[in-house]
CSV table of C-alpha atoms in Angstrom, one decimal:
chain,number,residue,atom,x,y,z
A,277,UNK,CA,109.9,142.5,71.4
A,278,UNK,CA,110.2,143.5,67.5
A,279,UNK,CA,111.7,140.7,65.5
A,280,UNK,CA,114.5,141.6,62.7
A,281,UNK,CA,115.1,140.5,59.6
A,282,UNK,CA,117.6,138.4,61.0
A,283,UNK,CA,115.0,136.5,63.2
A,284,UNK,CA,113.6,133.6,61.0
A,285,UNK,CA,117.1,132.6,60.4
A,286,UNK,CA,118.2,132.7,64.1
A,287,UNK,CA,115.2,130.4,65.1
A,288,UNK,CA,116.0,128.0,62.2
A,289,UNK,CA,118.9,127.8,63.8
A,290,UNK,CA,117.8,127.4,67.3
A,291,UNK,CA,115.8,124.6,66.0
A,292,UNK,CA,118.8,122.8,64.3
A,293,UNK,CA,120.8,123.1,67.5
A,294,UNK,CA,118.1,121.8,69.8
A,295,UNK,CA,117.5,118.8,66.9
A,296,UNK,CA,121.4,118.0,67.3
A,297,UNK,CA,121.2,117.9,71.6
A,298,UNK,CA,118.0,116.1,71.5
A,299,UNK,CA,120.2,113.5,69.1
A,300,UNK,CA,123.1,113.2,71.1
A,301,UNK,CA,121.0,112.9,74.3
A,302,UNK,CA,119.0,110.0,73.0
A,303,UNK,CA,122.1,108.1,71.8
A,304,UNK,CA,123.3,108.4,75.0
A,305,UNK,CA,120.6,107.6,76.9
A,306,UNK,CA,120.0,104.4,74.3
A,307,UNK,CA,123.2,103.7,72.6
A,308,UNK,CA,123.5,99.4,73.1
A,309,UNK,CA,126.2,98.1,75.2
A,310,UNK,CA,129.4,96.7,74.0
A,311,UNK,CA,129.7,93.3,73.7
A,312,UNK,CA,130.8,91.6,76.5
A,313,UNK,CA,133.8,89.8,74.9
A,314,UNK,CA,134.7,91.9,71.8
A,315,UNK,CA,137.4,90.8,70.4
A,316,UNK,CA,140.9,93.4,70.2
A,317,UNK,CA,142.6,91.0,67.5
A,318,UNK,CA,145.4,88.7,68.0
A,319,UNK,CA,147.7,86.7,66.0
A,320,UNK,CA,144.1,85.0,64.5
A,321,UNK,CA,143.6,88.1,62.4
A,322,UNK,CA,147.0,87.5,60.6
A,323,UNK,CA,145.6,84.3,59.0
A,324,UNK,CA,144.8,84.3,55.1
A,325,UNK,CA,142.7,81.5,55.4
A,326,UNK,CA,140.0,83.5,58.2
A,327,UNK,CA,137.5,84.0,55.6
A,328,UNK,CA,134.8,85.3,58.2
A,329,UNK,CA,134.2,86.3,61.7
A,330,UNK,CA,130.6,86.9,62.9
A,331,UNK,CA,128.4,87.1,66.2
A,332,UNK,CA,126.4,84.4,67.6
A,333,UNK,CA,124.9,84.6,71.2
A,334,UNK,CA,126.8,87.3,72.3
A,335,UNK,CA,130.1,85.4,71.5
A,336,UNK,CA,132.4,86.0,68.1
A,337,UNK,CA,133.4,82.9,65.9
A,338,UNK,CA,135.9,82.7,63.6
A,339,UNK,CA,135.7,80.5,59.8
A,340,UNK,CA,138.6,78.6,58.8
A,341,UNK,CA,138.9,76.9,55.9
A,342,UNK,CA,141.9,74.4,55.6
A,343,UNK,CA,142.8,73.7,51.9
A,344,UNK,CA,145.9,72.4,52.1
A,345,UNK,CA,148.1,69.9,50.1
A,346,UNK,CA,151.8,68.2,50.1
A,347,UNK,CA,154.6,70.4,48.6
A,348,UNK,CA,155.8,69.5,45.6
A,349,UNK,CA,159.2,68.9,45.8
A,350,UNK,CA,159.7,69.0,49.9
A,351,UNK,CA,159.4,66.9,52.6
A,352,UNK,CA,159.9,67.6,56.4
A,353,UNK,CA,162.7,65.7,58.2
A,354,UNK,CA,162.4,62.8,60.0
A,355,UNK,CA,161.9,62.9,63.6
A,356,UNK,CA,164.0,60.3,66.0
A,357,UNK,CA,161.2,59.9,69.0
A,358,UNK,CA,162.7,58.7,72.0
A,359,UNK,CA,161.1,55.7,74.0
A,360,UNK,CA,157.4,56.8,76.0
A,361,UNK,CA,158.1,57.6,79.6
A,362,UNK,CA,155.6,60.2,80.6
A,363,UNK,CA,157.8,60.2,83.8
A,364,UNK,CA,160.6,61.9,82.3
A,365,UNK,CA,158.6,63.7,80.0
A,366,UNK,CA,157.9,62.3,76.9
A,367,UNK,CA,155.3,59.9,75.5
A,368,UNK,CA,153.9,58.8,72.7
A,369,UNK,CA,150.7,56.6,71.3
A,370,UNK,CA,151.7,53.3,69.6
A,371,UNK,CA,148.9,51.9,66.8
A,372,UNK,CA,148.7,55.4,65.4
A,373,UNK,CA,148.4,54.9,61.3
A,374,UNK,CA,150.4,57.3,59.1
A,375,UNK,CA,148.8,57.9,55.7
A,376,UNK,CA,149.8,60.4,53.2
A,377,UNK,CA,147.6,62.7,51.8
A,378,UNK,CA,144.1,61.6,50.2
A,379,UNK,CA,142.1,63.8,49.3
A,380,UNK,CA,142.3,66.5,52.0
A,381,UNK,CA,144.9,67.1,54.9
A,382,UNK,CA,142.0,67.5,57.4
A,383,UNK,CA,139.9,64.2,56.0
A,384,UNK,CA,143.3,62.3,55.9
A,385,UNK,CA,144.7,63.3,59.6
A,386,UNK,CA,140.9,62.0,61.0
A,387,UNK,CA,141.0,59.2,59.2
A,388,UNK,CA,144.3,58.5,61.0
A,389,UNK,CA,142.9,59.1,64.1
A,390,UNK,CA,139.5,57.0,63.6
A,391,UNK,CA,142.6,54.0,62.5
A,392,UNK,CA,144.1,54.2,65.4
A,393,UNK,CA,141.0,53.8,67.5
A,394,UNK,CA,139.8,50.8,65.2
A,395,UNK,CA,143.2,49.5,66.3
A,396,UNK,CA,142.3,49.7,69.6
A,397,UNK,CA,139.6,48.0,70.6
A,398,UNK,CA,136.8,50.1,68.2
A,399,UNK,CA,136.9,47.5,65.4
A,400,UNK,CA,133.8,49.3,63.1
A,401,UNK,CA,135.8,52.7,62.6
A,402,UNK,CA,137.1,50.3,59.6
A,403,UNK,CA,134.8,47.7,58.3
A,404,UNK,CA,136.7,47.2,54.6
A,405,UNK,CA,138.6,44.2,53.7
A,406,UNK,CA,142.2,45.3,53.8
A,407,UNK,CA,144.4,43.7,56.7
A,408,UNK,CA,141.9,41.0,57.8
A,409,UNK,CA,139.7,43.8,58.3
A,410,UNK,CA,142.2,45.8,60.5
A,411,UNK,CA,143.0,49.4,59.8
A,412,UNK,CA,146.6,48.9,58.5
A,413,UNK,CA,149.1,51.5,60.1
A,414,UNK,CA,149.9,52.9,55.9
A,415,UNK,CA,148.2,53.5,52.8
A,416,UNK,CA,150.5,51.7,50.4
A,417,UNK,CA,147.9,48.6,50.8
A,418,UNK,CA,145.5,50.9,48.3
A,419,UNK,CA,148.1,53.1,46.6
A,420,UNK,CA,149.7,56.6,47.2
A,421,UNK,CA,146.3,59.3,47.6
A,422,UNK,CA,144.0,56.5,48.3
A,423,UNK,CA,142.6,55.9,51.4
A,424,UNK,CA,138.8,54.5,52.0
A,425,UNK,CA,138.8,55.8,55.9
A,426,UNK,CA,139.2,59.2,54.5
A,427,UNK,CA,137.5,59.2,51.1
A,428,UNK,CA,135.8,55.9,49.4
A,429,UNK,CA,136.6,55.7,45.9
A,430,UNK,CA,134.8,53.1,43.7
A,431,UNK,CA,137.2,50.1,42.9
A,432,UNK,CA,139.5,50.4,46.0
A,433,UNK,CA,139.5,48.4,49.1
A,434,UNK,CA,136.3,46.3,47.3
A,435,UNK,CA,134.3,49.6,47.0
A,436,UNK,CA,131.6,48.3,43.5
A,437,UNK,CA,129.5,51.4,43.5
A,438,UNK,CA,130.6,55.1,43.5
A,439,UNK,CA,131.9,56.7,46.3
A,440,UNK,CA,133.4,60.1,47.9
A,441,UNK,CA,136.0,60.6,45.5
A,442,UNK,CA,133.5,59.6,42.3
A,443,UNK,CA,130.9,61.8,43.5
A,444,UNK,CA,132.7,64.4,44.8
A,445,UNK,CA,136.3,65.1,43.4
A,446,UNK,CA,137.4,66.8,40.4
A,447,UNK,CA,140.9,68.3,40.6
A,448,UNK,CA,142.2,70.4,43.5
A,449,UNK,CA,140.4,73.9,44.3
A,450,UNK,CA,137.5,73.0,41.8
A,451,UNK,CA,133.9,73.6,42.5
A,452,UNK,CA,132.7,71.1,40.5
A,453,UNK,CA,130.9,67.8,42.2
A,454,UNK,CA,131.0,65.5,39.4
A,455,UNK,CA,127.5,63.6,40.5
A,456,UNK,CA,125.4,67.1,40.6
A,457,UNK,CA,123.1,67.2,37.6
A,458,UNK,CA,124.3,63.4,36.3
A,459,UNK,CA,123.8,60.6,39.4
A,460,UNK,CA,122.6,60.9,42.8
A,461,UNK,CA,125.3,60.8,45.0
A,462,UNK,CA,125.7,58.1,47.2
A,463,UNK,CA,124.6,58.2,51.4
A,464,UNK,CA,127.5,59.1,53.8
A,465,UNK,CA,129.4,56.1,54.5
A,466,UNK,CA,132.6,54.7,55.8
A,467,UNK,CA,134.6,57.8,55.3
A,468,UNK,CA,135.4,60.9,57.1
A,469,UNK,CA,135.4,63.2,54.3
A,470,UNK,CA,132.0,62.5,53.8
A,471,UNK,CA,130.7,63.5,57.4
A,472,UNK,CA,133.0,66.3,57.6
A,473,UNK,CA,132.1,68.2,54.3
A,474,UNK,CA,135.6,67.9,52.3
A,475,UNK,CA,135.4,68.3,48.9
A,476,UNK,CA,131.8,69.0,48.6
A,477,UNK,CA,130.9,72.2,47.2
A,478,UNK,CA,127.0,71.8,46.5
A,479,UNK,CA,126.4,70.7,49.9
A,480,UNK,CA,128.6,72.5,51.9
A,481,UNK,CA,130.7,75.4,50.4
A,482,UNK,CA,134.1,73.3,49.9
A,483,UNK,CA,136.2,73.4,47.3
A,484,UNK,CA,138.2,70.3,46.1
A,485,UNK,CA,140.9,69.6,49.2
A,486,UNK,CA,139.5,71.9,51.9
A,487,UNK,CA,137.3,71.4,54.8
A,488,UNK,CA,136.1,74.1,57.3
A,489,UNK,CA,136.5,74.7,61.2
A,490,UNK,CA,134.9,77.0,63.3
A,491,UNK,CA,136.5,78.9,66.3
A,492,UNK,CA,136.1,81.2,69.3
A,493,UNK,CA,137.8,84.2,68.3
A,494,UNK,CA,138.6,84.8,72.1
A,495,UNK,CA,140.2,81.3,72.5
A,496,UNK,CA,137.3,79.3,74.5
A,497,UNK,CA,136.7,75.8,73.1
A,498,UNK,CA,133.7,75.9,70.8
A,499,UNK,CA,131.9,72.4,71.3
A,500,UNK,CA,130.3,70.4,68.6
A,501,UNK,CA,129.0,73.7,66.5
A,502,UNK,CA,126.6,72.9,63.7
A,503,UNK,CA,125.4,76.9,63.6
A,504,UNK,CA,126.3,77.0,60.0
A,505,UNK,CA,124.2,74.4,58.8
A,506,UNK,CA,122.7,73.8,56.4
A,507,UNK,CA,124.7,76.0,54.6
A,508,UNK,CA,128.4,75.1,55.8
A,509,UNK,CA,129.6,72.1,58.0
A,510,UNK,CA,132.0,72.6,60.5
A,511,UNK,CA,134.6,69.5,60.1
A,512,UNK,CA,134.8,68.5,63.9
A,513,UNK,CA,130.9,68.4,63.8
A,514,UNK,CA,131.1,65.9,61.1
A,515,UNK,CA,134.0,64.3,62.7
A,516,UNK,CA,131.3,63.4,65.6
A,517,UNK,CA,128.5,62.5,63.2
A,518,UNK,CA,131.1,60.0,61.3
A,519,UNK,CA,131.7,58.3,64.9
A,520,UNK,CA,128.3,58.1,65.4
A,521,UNK,CA,127.6,56.2,62.0
A,522,UNK,CA,130.0,53.8,63.2
A,523,UNK,CA,128.0,52.9,66.2
A,524,UNK,CA,129.6,54.5,68.7
A,525,UNK,CA,129.2,57.7,70.7
A,526,UNK,CA,130.9,61.1,71.9
A,527,UNK,CA,131.0,62.2,75.2
A,528,UNK,CA,129.2,65.4,76.3
A,529,UNK,CA,131.4,68.3,75.1
A,530,UNK,CA,133.9,66.0,73.9
A,531,UNK,CA,134.4,67.3,70.7
A,532,UNK,CA,135.7,70.8,69.8
A,533,UNK,CA,137.9,73.2,68.1
A,534,UNK,CA,139.8,75.7,70.3
A,535,UNK,CA,142.9,77.9,69.6
A,536,UNK,CA,145.8,77.2,71.2
A,537,UNK,CA,147.0,79.7,74.1
A,538,UNK,CA,148.3,83.3,72.3
A,539,UNK,CA,146.9,82.8,69.0
A,540,UNK,CA,143.3,84.0,69.5
A,541,UNK,CA,142.0,87.7,71.1
A,542,UNK,CA,142.2,86.9,74.5
A,543,UNK,CA,146.0,86.0,75.3
A,544,UNK,CA,145.1,84.5,78.8
A,545,UNK,CA,142.7,81.7,76.8
A,546,UNK,CA,143.1,78.9,74.7
A,547,UNK,CA,144.5,75.7,74.9
A,548,UNK,CA,147.8,74.8,76.2
A,549,UNK,CA,150.9,72.4,75.7
A,550,UNK,CA,150.1,70.8,79.1
A,551,UNK,CA,146.1,69.9,77.9
A,552,UNK,CA,147.7,68.5,75.0
A,553,UNK,CA,150.0,66.4,77.3
A,554,UNK,CA,147.1,65.3,79.3
A,555,UNK,CA,145.2,64.4,76.1
A,556,UNK,CA,148.3,61.9,75.1
A,557,UNK,CA,148.6,60.5,78.5
A,558,UNK,CA,144.9,60.0,78.2
A,559,UNK,CA,145.5,57.4,75.2
A,560,UNK,CA,143.7,60.5,72.7
A,561,UNK,CA,145.7,61.9,69.5
A,562,UNK,CA,144.7,65.3,68.7
A,563,UNK,CA,144.3,67.2,65.3
A,564,UNK,CA,146.8,70.0,65.1
A,565,UNK,CA,145.8,72.9,63.0
A,566,UNK,CA,148.4,75.4,61.3
A,567,UNK,CA,147.8,77.6,58.9
A,568,UNK,CA,146.4,76.3,55.6
A,569,UNK,CA,147.1,72.3,57.2
A,570,UNK,CA,145.8,69.9,59.8
A,571,UNK,CA,148.0,67.0,61.1
A,572,UNK,CA,147.7,64.2,63.4
A,573,UNK,CA,149.5,64.9,66.9
A,574,UNK,CA,150.3,61.7,68.7
A,575,UNK,CA,153.1,62.2,71.4
A,576,UNK,CA,155.0,65.0,72.9
A,577,UNK,CA,158.2,65.7,74.8
A,578,UNK,CA,158.4,68.5,77.2
A,579,UNK,CA,161.6,69.3,76.5
A,580,UNK,CA,161.3,72.0,74.1
A,581,UNK,CA,157.6,71.5,74.1
A,582,UNK,CA,157.8,69.5,71.0
A,583,UNK,CA,155.0,67.6,69.5
A,584,UNK,CA,155.5,64.6,67.5
A,585,UNK,CA,152.8,63.8,64.6
A,586,UNK,CA,152.0,63.0,61.0
A,587,UNK,CA,151.9,65.4,58.7
A,588,UNK,CA,149.8,63.4,55.9
A,589,UNK,CA,153.2,64.3,53.4
A,590,UNK,CA,154.4,60.8,53.8
A,591,UNK,CA,154.5,57.6,56.5
A,592,UNK,CA,157.3,59.4,58.3
A,593,UNK,CA,157.2,60.8,62.1
A,594,UNK,CA,157.8,64.5,62.8
A,595,UNK,CA,157.7,67.0,65.4
A,596,UNK,CA,157.3,70.8,65.7
A,597,UNK,CA,157.2,73.2,68.8
A,598,UNK,CA,154.1,74.0,70.5
A,599,UNK,CA,152.6,77.2,69.2
A,600,UNK,CA,155.3,77.3,66.7
A,601,UNK,CA,155.6,77.0,62.9
A,602,UNK,CA,155.7,73.5,60.7
A,603,UNK,CA,157.3,74.4,57.3
A,604,UNK,CA,157.1,77.6,58.1
A,605,UNK,CA,153.0,77.2,58.9
A,606,UNK,CA,151.8,79.2,61.9
A,607,UNK,CA,150.3,76.7,64.9
A,608,UNK,CA,147.1,77.9,65.2
A,609,UNK,CA,144.7,75.5,67.4
A,610,UNK,CA,143.5,72.0,67.8
A,611,UNK,CA,140.7,69.7,67.2
A,612,UNK,CA,139.7,67.4,70.5
A,613,UNK,CA,137.6,64.3,70.2
A,614,UNK,CA,136.3,62.1,73.5
A,615,UNK,CA,134.9,58.7,72.5
A,616,UNK,CA,132.9,57.2,74.9
A,617,UNK,CA,135.0,54.6,76.9
A,618,UNK,CA,133.6,51.1,77.1
A,619,UNK,CA,131.9,51.1,74.5
A,620,UNK,CA,131.2,47.3,73.0
A,621,UNK,CA,132.0,46.8,69.0
A,622,UNK,CA,128.6,47.0,67.5
A,623,UNK,CA,129.4,44.4,64.8
A,624,UNK,CA,129.2,41.0,65.8
A,625,UNK,CA,132.7,39.3,63.5
A,626,UNK,CA,132.3,37.8,60.4
A,627,UNK,CA,131.7,33.8,60.6
A,628,UNK,CA,134.2,31.7,59.4
A,629,UNK,CA,131.9,28.6,58.6
A,630,UNK,CA,128.4,28.2,58.7
A,631,UNK,CA,126.9,32.1,58.2
A,632,UNK,CA,124.5,33.3,60.7
A,633,UNK,CA,123.0,36.9,60.7
A,634,UNK,CA,124.8,39.6,62.9
A,635,UNK,CA,121.1,40.4,64.1
A,636,UNK,CA,119.2,37.0,64.9
A,637,UNK,CA,115.7,37.0,65.7
A,638,UNK,CA,115.2,36.9,69.7
A,639,UNK,CA,113.0,33.6,71.1
A,640,UNK,CA,110.3,35.1,72.6
A,641,UNK,CA,109.9,34.6,76.1
A,642,UNK,CA,106.2,33.1,76.9
A,643,UNK,CA,104.1,35.6,79.2
A,644,UNK,CA,102.5,32.5,81.1
A,645,UNK,CA,104.0,29.0,82.3
A,646,UNK,CA,104.6,26.5,80.0
A,647,UNK,CA,101.6,23.5,80.6
A,648,UNK,CA,102.6,21.2,82.7
A,649,UNK,CA,103.1,17.6,80.5
A,650,UNK,CA,101.2,14.7,81.3
A,651,UNK,CA,102.9,11.0,81.6
A,652,UNK,CA,103.5,10.6,77.9
A,653,UNK,CA,102.9,13.8,75.6
A,654,UNK,CA,102.8,13.0,72.2
A,655,UNK,CA,102.7,15.8,70.0
A,656,UNK,CA,100.2,15.4,67.3
A,657,UNK,CA,102.5,17.4,64.9
A,658,UNK,CA,106.1,17.9,65.3
A,659,UNK,CA,107.4,21.5,65.9
A,660,UNK,CA,108.2,23.6,63.1
A,661,UNK,CA,111.8,23.5,61.9
A,662,UNK,CA,112.8,27.2,61.8
A,663,UNK,CA,113.9,28.1,58.3
A,664,UNK,CA,117.0,29.9,58.4
A,665,UNK,CA,116.7,33.5,56.9
A,666,UNK,CA,117.7,34.5,53.5
A,667,UNK,CA,120.6,36.5,53.6
A,668,UNK,CA,123.9,36.9,55.6
A,669,UNK,CA,125.8,40.0,56.7
A,670,UNK,CA,129.4,40.3,56.2
A,671,UNK,CA,129.9,43.7,58.3
A,672,UNK,CA,129.3,45.7,55.1
A,673,UNK,CA,127.2,49.1,55.8
A,674,UNK,CA,126.3,52.6,54.8
A,675,UNK,CA,125.3,55.7,56.4
A,676,UNK,CA,122.2,57.2,54.6
A,677,UNK,CA,121.9,60.5,56.5
A,678,UNK,CA,119.7,59.4,58.7
A,679,UNK,CA,120.9,55.7,60.3
A,680,UNK,CA,123.5,52.9,59.7
A,681,UNK,CA,121.9,50.5,57.1
A,682,UNK,CA,123.2,46.7,57.1
A,683,UNK,CA,123.4,45.5,53.8
A,684,UNK,CA,121.9,42.0,52.7
A,685,UNK,CA,124.5,39.9,51.4
A,686,UNK,CA,123.5,36.3,49.4
A,687,UNK,CA,124.2,33.3,51.7
A,688,UNK,CA,125.1,30.9,48.2
A,689,UNK,CA,128.1,30.7,46.4
A,690,UNK,CA,129.3,31.3,43.6
A,691,UNK,CA,127.6,34.8,44.0
A,692,UNK,CA,124.4,35.6,41.4
A,693,UNK,CA,124.4,39.6,42.3
A,694,UNK,CA,125.3,41.7,39.7
A,695,UNK,CA,127.0,43.7,42.6
A,696,UNK,CA,129.7,42.0,44.3
A,697,UNK,CA,132.2,42.3,46.9
A,698,UNK,CA,135.6,40.7,47.8
A,699,UNK,CA,136.2,40.2,51.4
A,700,UNK,CA,139.0,37.6,53.1
A,701,UNK,CA,139.0,35.7,49.7
A,702,UNK,CA,135.6,35.3,49.1
A,703,UNK,CA,133.2,36.9,46.5
A,704,UNK,CA,129.9,37.8,47.7
A,705,UNK,CA,127.1,39.1,46.1
A,706,UNK,CA,125.3,42.1,47.5
A,707,UNK,CA,121.5,41.7,47.3
A,708,UNK,CA,119.5,44.0,44.6
A,709,UNK,CA,116.0,45.0,44.6
A,710,UNK,CA,113.4,47.5,43.3
A,711,UNK,CA,113.7,50.6,44.4
A,712,UNK,CA,109.9,50.3,45.6
A,713,UNK,CA,110.6,47.1,47.6
A,714,UNK,CA,109.9,47.7,50.9
A,715,UNK,CA,113.4,46.2,52.2
A,716,UNK,CA,114.9,48.5,49.7
A,717,UNK,CA,117.8,51.1,51.3
A,718,UNK,CA,118.3,54.7,49.8
A,719,UNK,CA,121.3,53.1,48.5
A,720,UNK,CA,121.2,52.8,44.4
A,721,UNK,CA,123.0,51.5,41.2
A,722,UNK,CA,122.6,51.4,37.9
A,723,UNK,CA,122.1,48.0,36.3
A,724,UNK,CA,121.4,46.8,32.5
A,725,UNK,CA,117.9,45.9,34.2
A,726,UNK,CA,117.3,49.6,35.3
A,727,UNK,CA,118.1,51.4,38.6
A,728,UNK,CA,118.2,49.2,41.7
A,729,UNK,CA,118.4,49.4,45.3
A,730,UNK,CA,120.8,47.7,47.7
A,731,UNK,CA,118.3,45.4,50.2
A,732,UNK,CA,118.5,46.7,53.4
A,733,UNK,CA,119.2,43.1,56.2
A,734,UNK,CA,116.4,42.7,58.2
C-alpha cells in the first residue's frame, strides 16, 4: 500500500486518539473510590466562623472559631423559669453560677460549668480564697469582667504572680501575647482559658477573646479531639485537661463536640433536644454554641423546646428555642462533658488550728513481726521524736504542663517570704528557692534577689 502525503498526519492523529482512550481507561480503572461520608453541605456552610474543613481518617472535620463578646448596648430579656418538674417536662439545675464575660465567652461558659461542679462536691475545681473556697454564684466579688476560674489575673483572688491575663491578653482581637519575648509565661493553672487555648496566639493561634472547636461535618460526635496539636487546640479537649489538672477524671468518650441535629451535612445526625434533656436530668450542664458565641445551658422546658441558659453577658437567666437563634445568632451545636462520678475530693480541707501537711509521710509497716519484749523492757535510748515538716499546704497549687504541683507555704507567722497570699483572713508566705534547687518548681518569679522559683511541697 502506498502512503499519501497525508499519511504521517493520520498516523499522528491515530496515536493521539489511542493515547486519549488509554488515559480514559486508566482513569476508569484506577480512580480512587469516593469518600464514604462525603458531605453535601448543610446549614453549617453558612457559618462565617467555619475557617477550615479537612479530611482525617476518611472523615471530614470542621474547624470553628468562637470570638464572641457581649453587645455594647443590648442585653437579652430575663427568662421566667418554672419550678423543676421533669414529669411535667421542665427541669433546671441549681447551683449553676452566672458570670459575665471574662476574657472569652467559651472560657467563661466553661468556668460556670466548673463552678457548678465545685459547688456540688468536686471542691477542687476552684481553690481560691473567695467565699470560703467555694465558687460563688457570680463574679461580683472580683469585679465585672474578672473571674479567676475563667482567666487568672495578678492581683485578683490573692494571685501574687502573673496569670493568664497578664501573659496572653492585650486587647480584643489582638495577636499580641504580652509575655512573648519579654518574660517566661506562667505554667497552666487554675483557669479554663489556660487549658482551652483561649487568647493564646503564639501557643494555639487564637486571637484575644477567641477559642477554637472542632466538629465532624456530618453531625456525629467528635470525641476528645487533639489531632490539631501542637499548633492549635480544641476547646473541648482543653477543658478535659483542666479537669484532670484539678485531680478529677473524664469518662471514656466523655467529652465531645457535636452539631445539633439538622445543622451538619447529614440531616439525620446530630445532638437532639432529647439528648440535651437527658444531660440536664443527669445533673450535667451543657455548653451551647451559636454562631460566634458560647453559652451554658442548665435547664429545659419541653413546651416550645426551650433551653434555659446563662449567656455570659450578665448575671441573669435567659432562654432560647432549641435549634433556633439567640440574639439572631444561629444555634450550631454543643460541647458535652461527663466527669467521673464518685471521685473523692483530692485536696484535704485546710486545717483551722495547727497546720499539718496534706501529704503526710506514711508510717512504715514492718516486714517482720516486732520482737516479744521481756519482763521489763527498758530502752537504752528513747525513740526519736518525729521532726514536724517545715512547710505546710493551704491548697495552693499549679499545673506545670505535665502535673499538678503543690506549693510549699511557710508554717510560721508573720510571713517572711517576698511572695505572699491572703487566704481566710491570714497572710501566708509562699516559699521561694533558687531555680537550681532540687525542690524548685517550674513556676518562677523575678525578685530583688534575682529569679526565684516557687518551692514544691514534698
